[in-house]
PDB file of C-alpha atoms and ligand atoms in Angstrom:
ATOM      1  CA  MET X 834     -29.229   6.145  -7.396  1.00 48.00           C
ATOM      2  CA  LYS X 835     -26.778   4.307  -5.731  1.00 59.00           C
ATOM      3  CA  ASN X 836     -23.816   6.393  -3.788  1.00 73.00           C
ATOM      4  CA  LEU X 837     -21.056   4.835  -5.924  1.00 85.00           C
ATOM      5  CA  PRO X 838     -17.539   5.635  -5.136  1.00 90.00           C
ATOM      6  CA  ILE X 839     -15.571   8.429  -7.146  1.00 93.00           C
ATOM      7  CA  VAL X 840     -12.315   7.177  -9.149  1.00 96.00           C
ATOM      8  CA  LEU X 841     -10.288  10.289 -10.283  1.00 97.00           C
ATOM      9  CA  VAL X 842      -8.050   9.171 -13.062  1.00 98.00           C
ATOM     10  CA  VAL X 843      -5.092  11.305 -14.008  1.00 98.00           C
ATOM     11  CA  GLU X 844      -3.816  10.306 -17.477  1.00 96.00           C
ATOM     12  CA  ASP X 845      -3.001  12.060 -20.922  1.00 95.00           C
ATOM     13  CA  ASP X 846      -3.378   8.767 -22.759  1.00 94.00           C
ATOM     14  CA  LYS X 847      -6.589   8.885 -24.079  1.00 95.00           C
ATOM     15  CA  ALA X 848      -6.660   5.044 -24.928  1.00 94.00           C
ATOM     16  CA  ILE X 849      -5.762   4.116 -21.280  1.00 94.00           C
ATOM     17  CA  VAL X 850      -8.454   6.752 -20.130  1.00 96.00           C
ATOM     18  CA  HIS X 851     -10.914   5.028 -22.496  1.00 97.00           C
ATOM     19  CA  LEU X 852     -10.027   1.690 -21.060  1.00 95.00           C
ATOM     20  CA  LEU X 853     -10.150   2.588 -17.195  1.00 96.00           C
ATOM     21  CA  THR X 854     -13.559   4.320 -17.726  1.00 97.00           C
ATOM     22  CA  THR X 855     -15.035   1.069 -19.148  1.00 97.00           C
ATOM     23  CA  ILE X 856     -13.689  -0.975 -16.933  1.00 96.00           C
ATOM     24  CA  LEU X 857     -14.393   1.322 -13.537  1.00 97.00           C
ATOM     25  CA  ASN X 858     -17.973   1.771 -15.062  1.00 96.00           C
ATOM     26  CA  ALA X 859     -18.302  -1.832 -15.320  1.00 96.00           C
ATOM     27  CA  ASN X 860     -17.067  -2.316 -11.708  1.00 95.00           C
ATOM     28  CA  ASP X 861     -19.810   0.328 -10.135  1.00 92.00           C
ATOM     29  CA  TYR X 862     -17.513   3.126  -9.863  1.00 95.00           C
ATOM     30  CA  LYS X 863     -17.926   6.946 -10.868  1.00 94.00           C
ATOM     31  CA  VAL X 864     -15.070   8.089 -13.048  1.00 97.00           C
ATOM     32  CA  LEU X 865     -13.847  11.430 -13.393  1.00 97.00           C
ATOM     33  CA  SER X 866     -10.441  12.176 -15.754  1.00 97.00           C
ATOM     34  CA  VAL X 867      -8.526  14.815 -16.119  1.00 97.00           C
ATOM     35  CA  GLY X 868      -5.134  14.920 -18.383  1.00 96.00           C
ATOM     36  CA  THR X 869      -2.755  17.506 -16.697  1.00 96.00           C
ATOM     37  CA  GLY X 870      -1.343  18.060 -13.282  1.00 96.00           C
ATOM     38  CA  ARG X 871      -2.933  21.254 -12.680  1.00 95.00           C
ATOM     39  CA  GLU X 872      -6.299  19.656 -13.514  1.00 96.00           C
ATOM     40  CA  ALA X 873      -5.721  16.807 -10.938  1.00 97.00           C
ATOM     41  CA  ILE X 874      -4.937  19.142  -7.962  1.00 94.00           C
ATOM     42  CA  SER X 875      -7.926  21.112  -8.582  1.00 93.00           C
ATOM     43  CA  SER X 876     -10.137  18.121  -9.370  1.00 94.00           C
ATOM     44  CA  ILE X 877      -9.246  16.176  -5.996  1.00 92.00           C
ATOM     45  CA  SER X 878      -9.636  19.498  -4.014  1.00 87.00           C
ATOM     46  CA  SER X 879     -13.140  20.323  -5.700  1.00 87.00           C
ATOM     47  CA  HIS X 880     -14.668  16.755  -6.087  1.00 88.00           C
ATOM     48  CA  CYS X 881     -12.885  14.656  -3.342  1.00 84.00           C
ATOM     49  CA  PRO X 882     -12.721  11.783  -5.179  1.00 91.00           C
ATOM     50  CA  ASP X 883     -12.335   8.181  -2.955  1.00 91.00           C
ATOM     51  CA  VAL X 884      -9.334   7.215  -4.767  1.00 95.00           C
ATOM     52  CA  VAL X 885      -6.946   8.379  -7.325  1.00 97.00           C
ATOM     53  CA  LEU X 886      -5.129   6.375 -10.323  1.00 97.00           C
ATOM     54  CA  LEU X 887      -2.110   8.557 -11.048  1.00 97.00           C
ATOM     55  CA  ASP X 888      -0.209   8.309 -14.182  1.00 95.00           C
ATOM     56  CA  LEU X 889       3.492   9.856 -13.377  1.00 93.00           C
ATOM     57  CA  GLY X 890       4.309  11.074 -17.034  1.00 92.00           C
ATOM     58  CA  LEU X 891       2.256  14.027 -17.588  1.00 93.00           C
ATOM     59  CA  SER X 892       2.758  16.824 -19.973  1.00 91.00           C
ATOM     60  CA  ASP X 893       2.662  19.782 -17.351  1.00 94.00           C
ATOM     61  CA  MET X 894       3.811  18.385 -13.928  1.00 93.00           C
ATOM     62  CA  ASP X 895       5.715  15.381 -13.195  1.00 93.00           C
ATOM     63  CA  GLY X 896       3.387  12.831 -11.159  1.00 93.00           C
ATOM     64  CA  ILE X 897       5.979  12.994  -8.023  1.00 94.00           C
ATOM     65  CA  GLU X 898       5.266  16.458  -7.510  1.00 95.00           C
ATOM     66  CA  ILE X 899       1.336  16.068  -7.443  1.00 96.00           C
ATOM     67  CA  ILE X 900       1.767  13.259  -4.811  1.00 95.00           C
ATOM     68  CA  ARG X 901       4.186  15.804  -3.055  1.00 94.00           C
ATOM     69  CA  ASN X 902       1.497  18.456  -3.260  1.00 93.00           C
ATOM     70  CA  VAL X 903      -1.592  16.661  -2.543  1.00 92.00           C
ATOM     71  CA  ARG X 904      -0.101  14.879   0.705  1.00 90.00           C
ATOM     72  CA  GLN X 905       0.151  18.124   2.212  1.00 87.00           C
ATOM     73  CA  TRP X 906      -3.601  18.487   2.669  1.00 84.00           C
ATOM     74  CA  SER X 907      -5.364  15.190   1.715  1.00 85.00           C
ATOM     75  CA  ARG X 908      -5.113  11.797   2.614  1.00 84.00           C
ATOM     76  CA  VAL X 909      -6.990  10.548  -0.443  1.00 90.00           C
ATOM     77  CA  PRO X 910      -5.801   6.893  -1.605  1.00 92.00           C
ATOM     78  CA  ILE X 911      -3.469   7.503  -4.406  1.00 95.00           C
ATOM     79  CA  ILE X 912      -2.420   4.430  -6.635  1.00 96.00           C
ATOM     80  CA  VAL X 913       0.549   5.236  -8.810  1.00 96.00           C
ATOM     81  CA  LEU X 914      -0.127   3.788 -12.561  1.00 94.00           C
ATOM     82  CA  SER X 915       3.080   4.150 -14.210  1.00 90.00           C
ATOM     83  CA  ALA X 916       4.973   2.497 -16.966  1.00 88.00           C
ATOM     84  CA  ARG X 917       8.159   3.497 -15.093  1.00 85.00           C
ATOM     85  CA  ASN X 918       9.172   0.245 -13.419  1.00 80.00           C
ATOM     86  CA  ARG X 919      12.585   1.124 -11.906  1.00 87.00           C
ATOM     87  CA  GLU X 920      12.779   0.352  -8.149  1.00 88.00           C
ATOM     88  CA  LYS X 921      13.811   3.879  -7.314  1.00 91.00           C
ATOM     89  CA  ASP X 922      10.814   5.462  -8.853  1.00 91.00           C
ATOM     90  CA  LYS X 923       8.272   3.252  -6.909  1.00 91.00           C
ATOM     91  CA  VAL X 924      10.444   3.889  -3.599  1.00 93.00           C
ATOM     92  CA  GLU X 925      10.080   7.626  -4.199  1.00 93.00           C
ATOM     93  CA  ALA X 926       6.592   7.885  -4.860  1.00 94.00           C
ATOM     94  CA  LEU X 927       5.689   5.797  -1.631  1.00 94.00           C
ATOM     95  CA  ASP X 928       7.766   7.323   0.508  1.00 92.00           C
ATOM     96  CA  LEU X 929       6.246  10.581  -0.396  1.00 92.00           C
ATOM     97  CA  GLY X 930       2.759   9.085   0.175  1.00 90.00           C
ATOM     98  CA  ALA X 931       1.385   7.102  -2.539  1.00 94.00           C
ATOM     99  CA  ASP X 932      -0.460   3.989  -1.162  1.00 92.00           C
ATOM    100  CA  ASP X 933       0.391   1.732  -3.852  1.00 93.00           C
ATOM    101  CA  TYR X 934       1.958   1.101  -7.339  1.00 94.00           C
ATOM    102  CA  VAL X 935       0.855  -0.609 -10.529  1.00 93.00           C
ATOM    103  CA  THR X 936       3.099  -0.806 -13.300  1.00 91.00           C
ATOM    104  CA  LYS X 937       1.702  -0.642 -16.640  1.00 89.00           C
ATOM    105  CA  PRO X 938       0.808  -2.850 -18.734  1.00 88.00           C
ATOM    106  CA  PHE X 939      -1.489  -3.638 -15.786  1.00 89.00           C
ATOM    107  CA  GLY X 940      -3.971  -6.269 -15.326  1.00 91.00           C
ATOM    108  CA  THR X 941      -7.598  -5.157 -14.679  1.00 91.00           C
ATOM    109  CA  ALA X 942      -8.491  -7.675 -12.272  1.00 92.00           C
ATOM    110  CA  GLU X 943      -5.162  -6.924 -10.038  1.00 91.00           C
ATOM    111  CA  LEU X 944      -5.832  -3.334 -10.447  1.00 94.00           C
ATOM    112  CA  MET X 945      -9.597  -3.515  -9.200  1.00 95.00           C
ATOM    113  CA  ALA X 946      -8.158  -5.672  -6.232  1.00 93.00           C
ATOM    114  CA  ARG X 947      -5.547  -2.507  -5.430  1.00 92.00           C
ATOM    115  CA  ILE X 948      -8.620  -0.106  -5.609  1.00 94.00           C
ATOM    116  CA  ARG X 949     -11.012  -2.316  -3.408  1.00 90.00           C
ATOM    117  CA  ILE X 950      -8.086  -2.307  -0.701  1.00 87.00           C
ATOM    118  CA  ALA X 951      -7.119   1.431  -0.810  1.00 86.00           C
ATOM    119  CA  LEU X 952     -10.861   1.993  -0.561  1.00 84.00           C
ATOM    120  CA  ARG X 953     -11.215  -0.289   2.427  1.00 78.00           C
ATOM    121  CA  HIS X 954      -8.181   1.070   4.227  1.00 72.00           C
ATOM    122  CA  SER X 955      -8.935   4.775   3.967  1.00 69.00           C
ATOM    123  CA  SER X 956     -12.184   3.964   5.765  1.00 59.00           C
ATOM    124  CA  VAL X 957     -10.544   2.264   8.584  1.00 52.00           C
ATOM    125  CA  ASP X 958      -7.126   4.013   9.052  1.00 48.00           C
ATOM    126  CA  GLY X 959      -7.089   5.171  12.780  1.00 47.00           C
ATOM    127  CA  PRO X 960      -5.053   5.588  15.196  1.00 46.00           C
ATOM    128  CA  ASP X 961      -1.462   4.159  15.833  1.00 54.00           C
ATOM    129  CA  THR X 962      -2.305   1.808  18.452  1.00 62.00           C
ATOM    130  CA  PRO X 963      -4.655  -0.545  17.200  1.00 76.00           C
ATOM    131  CA  SER X 964      -6.691  -2.988  19.710  1.00 81.00           C
ATOM    132  CA  GLY X 965      -8.534  -5.869  19.727  1.00 88.00           C
ATOM    133  CA  LYS X 966      -7.629  -8.674  17.214  1.00 91.00           C
ATOM    134  CA  ALA X 967      -7.110  -8.907  13.925  1.00 93.00           C
ATOM    135  CA  THR X 968      -7.158 -11.769  11.262  1.00 95.00           C
ATOM    136  CA  ASN X 969      -5.741 -12.722   8.154  1.00 96.00           C
ATOM    137  CA  GLY X 970      -6.233 -16.069   6.742  1.00 95.00           C
ATOM    138  CA  ALA X 971      -4.321 -18.496   9.334  1.00 96.00           C
ATOM    139  CA  LEU X 972      -2.620 -15.287  11.232  1.00 97.00           C
ATOM    140  CA  THR X 973      -4.160 -13.763  13.999  1.00 97.00           C
ATOM    141  CA  ILE X 974      -2.526 -10.744  15.886  1.00 96.00           C
ATOM    142  CA  ASP X 975      -3.994 -10.099  19.580  1.00 94.00           C
ATOM    143  CA  TYR X 976      -2.902  -6.216  19.933  1.00 90.00           C
ATOM    144  CA  ASP X 977      -4.035  -5.879  23.351  1.00 87.00           C
ATOM    145  CA  LYS X 978      -1.535  -9.142  24.528  1.00 89.00           C
ATOM    146  CA  ARG X 979       0.815  -8.012  21.702  1.00 90.00           C
ATOM    147  CA  ARG X 980       0.539 -11.756  20.569  1.00 93.00           C
ATOM    148  CA  VAL X 981       0.639 -13.621  17.347  1.00 96.00           C
ATOM    149  CA  TYR X 982      -1.130 -16.860  16.362  1.00 97.00           C
ATOM    150  CA  VAL X 983      -1.032 -19.387  13.163  1.00 97.00           C
ATOM    151  CA  ASN X 984      -3.659 -21.856  12.748  1.00 96.00           C
ATOM    152  CA  ASN X 985      -4.252 -21.028  16.586  1.00 95.00           C
ATOM    153  CA  GLU X 986      -0.834 -21.663  17.832  1.00 96.00           C
ATOM    154  CA  GLU X 987       1.002 -19.003  19.698  1.00 96.00           C
ATOM    155  CA  ILE X 988       4.283 -17.694  17.934  1.00 96.00           C
ATOM    156  CA  HIS X 989       6.961 -16.601  20.058  1.00 94.00           C
ATOM    157  CA  LEU X 990       8.204 -13.212  18.346  1.00 92.00           C
ATOM    158  CA  THR X 991      10.831 -11.049  19.699  1.00 90.00           C
ATOM    159  CA  GLN X 992       9.535  -7.225  19.966  1.00 86.00           C
ATOM    160  CA  ILE X 993      11.167  -6.054  17.126  1.00 89.00           C
ATOM    161  CA  GLU X 994       9.799  -8.797  15.115  1.00 94.00           C
ATOM    162  CA  TYR X 995       6.262  -8.262  16.814  1.00 94.00           C
ATOM    163  CA  LYS X 996       6.450  -4.778  15.876  1.00 91.00           C
ATOM    164  CA  ILE X 997       7.402  -5.651  11.945  1.00 95.00           C
ATOM    165  CA  VAL X 998       4.479  -7.872  11.980  1.00 96.00           C
ATOM    166  CA  MET X 999       2.385  -5.578  13.334  1.00 94.00           C
ATOM    167  CA  LEU X1000       3.101  -2.974  10.877  1.00 93.00           C
ATOM    168  CA  THR X1001       2.659  -4.860   8.081  1.00 95.00           C
ATOM    169  CA  MET X1002      -0.800  -6.210   9.358  1.00 94.00           C
ATOM    170  CA  LEU X1003      -2.124  -2.723  10.133  1.00 91.00           C
ATOM    171  CA  HIS X1004      -1.421  -1.856   6.582  1.00 90.00           C
ATOM    172  CA  ILE X1005      -2.357  -4.987   4.827  1.00 92.00           C
ATOM    173  CA  GLY X1006      -2.532  -5.321   1.183  1.00 92.00           C
ATOM    174  CA  LYS X1007      -0.047  -2.481   0.786  1.00 90.00           C
ATOM    175  CA  VAL X1008       3.761  -2.321  -0.200  1.00 92.00           C
ATOM    176  CA  LEU X1009       5.848  -0.762   2.630  1.00 94.00           C
ATOM    177  CA  THR X1010       9.072   0.549   1.849  1.00 93.00           C
ATOM    178  CA  TYR X1011      11.984  -0.799   3.588  1.00 92.00           C
ATOM    179  CA  ASP X1012      12.749   2.859   4.782  1.00 87.00           C
ATOM    180  CA  PHE X1013       8.997   3.206   6.045  1.00 87.00           C
ATOM    181  CA  ILE X1014       9.189   0.031   8.247  1.00 91.00           C
ATOM    182  CA  ILE X1015      12.899   0.710   9.563  1.00 89.00           C
ATOM    183  CA  ARG X1016      11.618   4.553  10.878  1.00 83.00           C
ATOM    184  CA  SER X1017       8.273   3.189  12.144  1.00 84.00           C
ATOM    185  CA  VAL X1018      10.045   0.131  13.860  1.00 86.00           C
ATOM    186  CA  TRP X1019      13.444   1.831  14.932  1.00 82.00           C
ATOM    187  CA  GLY X1020      12.709   5.453  14.914  1.00 73.00           C
ATOM    188  CA  ALA X1021      12.819   8.556  12.997  1.00 64.00           C
ATOM    189  CA  ARG X1022      16.554   8.303  13.028  1.00 66.00           C
ATOM    190  CA  PRO X1023      17.576   4.738  12.573  1.00 70.00           C
ATOM    191  CA  THR X1024      21.003   3.293  13.226  1.00 75.00           C
ATOM    192  CA  VAL X1025      19.897   0.015  11.202  1.00 79.00           C
ATOM    193  CA  ASN X1026      19.993  -0.521   7.672  1.00 83.00           C
ATOM    194  CA  ASN X1027      17.959  -2.855   5.048  1.00 88.00           C
ATOM    195  CA  GLN X1028      20.432  -5.677   6.020  1.00 89.00           C
ATOM    196  CA  ILE X1029      18.917  -5.822   9.707  1.00 90.00           C
ATOM    197  CA  LEU X1030      15.677  -5.596   8.623  1.00 94.00           C
ATOM    198  CA  ARG X1031      16.229  -8.594   5.809  1.00 94.00           C
ATOM    199  CA  VAL X1032      17.714 -10.479   8.868  1.00 94.00           C
ATOM    200  CA  ASN X1033      14.470  -9.777  10.917  1.00 95.00           C
ATOM    201  CA  MET X1034      12.114 -10.667   8.063  1.00 97.00           C
ATOM    202  CA  ALA X1035      13.964 -14.290   7.436  1.00 97.00           C
ATOM    203  CA  ASN X1036      13.346 -14.954  11.306  1.00 96.00           C
ATOM    204  CA  ILE X1037       9.638 -13.940  11.101  1.00 97.00           C
ATOM    205  CA  ARG X1038       9.051 -16.250   8.000  1.00 97.00           C
ATOM    206  CA  ARG X1039      10.910 -18.995   9.732  1.00 97.00           C
ATOM    207  CA  LYS X1040       8.648 -18.686  12.679  1.00 97.00           C
ATOM    208  CA  ILE X1041       5.137 -18.079  10.801  1.00 97.00           C
ATOM    209  CA  GLU X1042       5.295 -19.315   7.391  1.00 97.00           C
ATOM    210  CA  ALA X1043       4.807 -23.040   6.472  1.00 95.00           C
ATOM    211  CA  ASN X1044       7.477 -22.734   3.846  1.00 96.00           C
ATOM    212  CA  PRO X1045       9.543 -19.560   4.402  1.00 95.00           C
ATOM    213  CA  ALA X1046      11.032 -19.969   0.813  1.00 94.00           C
ATOM    214  CA  ASP X1047       7.445 -19.342  -0.509  1.00 96.00           C
ATOM    215  CA  PRO X1048       6.066 -17.243   2.068  1.00 97.00           C
ATOM    216  CA  GLN X1049       2.200 -16.610   2.194  1.00 96.00           C
ATOM    217  CA  PHE X1050       1.790 -13.817   4.674  1.00 97.00           C
ATOM    218  CA  ILE X1051       4.573 -11.334   4.019  1.00 97.00           C
ATOM    219  CA  ILE X1052       5.841 -11.077   0.615  1.00 97.00           C
ATOM    220  CA  THR X1053       9.142  -9.466  -0.589  1.00 96.00           C
ATOM    221  CA  GLU X1054       8.479  -6.563  -3.066  1.00 93.00           C
ATOM    222  CA  THR X1055      11.877  -6.411  -4.659  1.00 91.00           C
ATOM    223  CA  GLY X1056      13.920  -3.589  -4.199  1.00 90.00           C
ATOM    224  CA  VAL X1057      11.375  -1.956  -2.731  1.00 93.00           C
ATOM    225  CA  GLY X1058       9.995  -3.593   0.398  1.00 95.00           C
ATOM    226  CA  TYR X1059       7.447  -6.007   1.814  1.00 97.00           C
ATOM    227  CA  ARG X1060       3.672  -6.475   1.640  1.00 96.00           C
ATOM    228  CA  MET X1061       1.360  -8.362   3.965  1.00 96.00           C
ATOM    229  CA  ILE X1062      -0.877 -10.386   1.462  1.00 96.00           C
ATOM    230  CA  ASP X1063      -4.709  -9.731   2.084  1.00 93.00           C
ATOM    231  CA  HIS X1064      -6.311 -12.828   2.438  1.00 91.00           C
ATOM    232  CA  ASP X1065      -9.932 -11.815   2.450  1.00 81.00           C
ATOM    233  CA  ASP X1066      -9.563 -10.166  -0.808  1.00 72.00           C
TER     234      ASP X1066
HETATM  235 CA1   CA U1370       1.413   9.778 -19.779  1.00 79.59          CA
END
């Protein structure tokens, strides 16, 4: 018997549960499903799933409350799967500790990719000071020397620009909210706003992208934040 990763599907729409179960089983995941928030919380604590797919609109509890609760005691990757596509909802879910956000209707290939990324990162999430080198396509970061290379050519970044690139690389494949990036780079009580971040991002793109208007490394998630594309996926 193979040790398949367990996906907990938290969803009250039976048709979607059925669809997800079929797709996930076909992709070699073991599936557990629950239809309420109360069951979700007890299932996460008793079954320790490897990843949670979470619908926000449940009958007994808002999915946002589930994220808030679970993040107090578990780091299990949570991918929100929701029909709500307002930026405010995405930002709230991500800031509370959701790992990713997929809007319904979703493409199954994209959902499977997001699950693979979430699983990969949950197993490698380490301490905050990285060491060694990380490569993503043509982009390489040497964490020890704090240097960035594109196609083996060194890119000269300011301290702030370096921190932003490093942060997106450490969370490769995940969307990072503006607020998260600002707090991580400028500290817990930042005096800068999204506009300063956008200016820095424009400068980074001018330096690392072949075409800054069509970025291949750090893309914009409109109204939400930025994501480093994972070229290994
Ligand atoms: Ca629902």
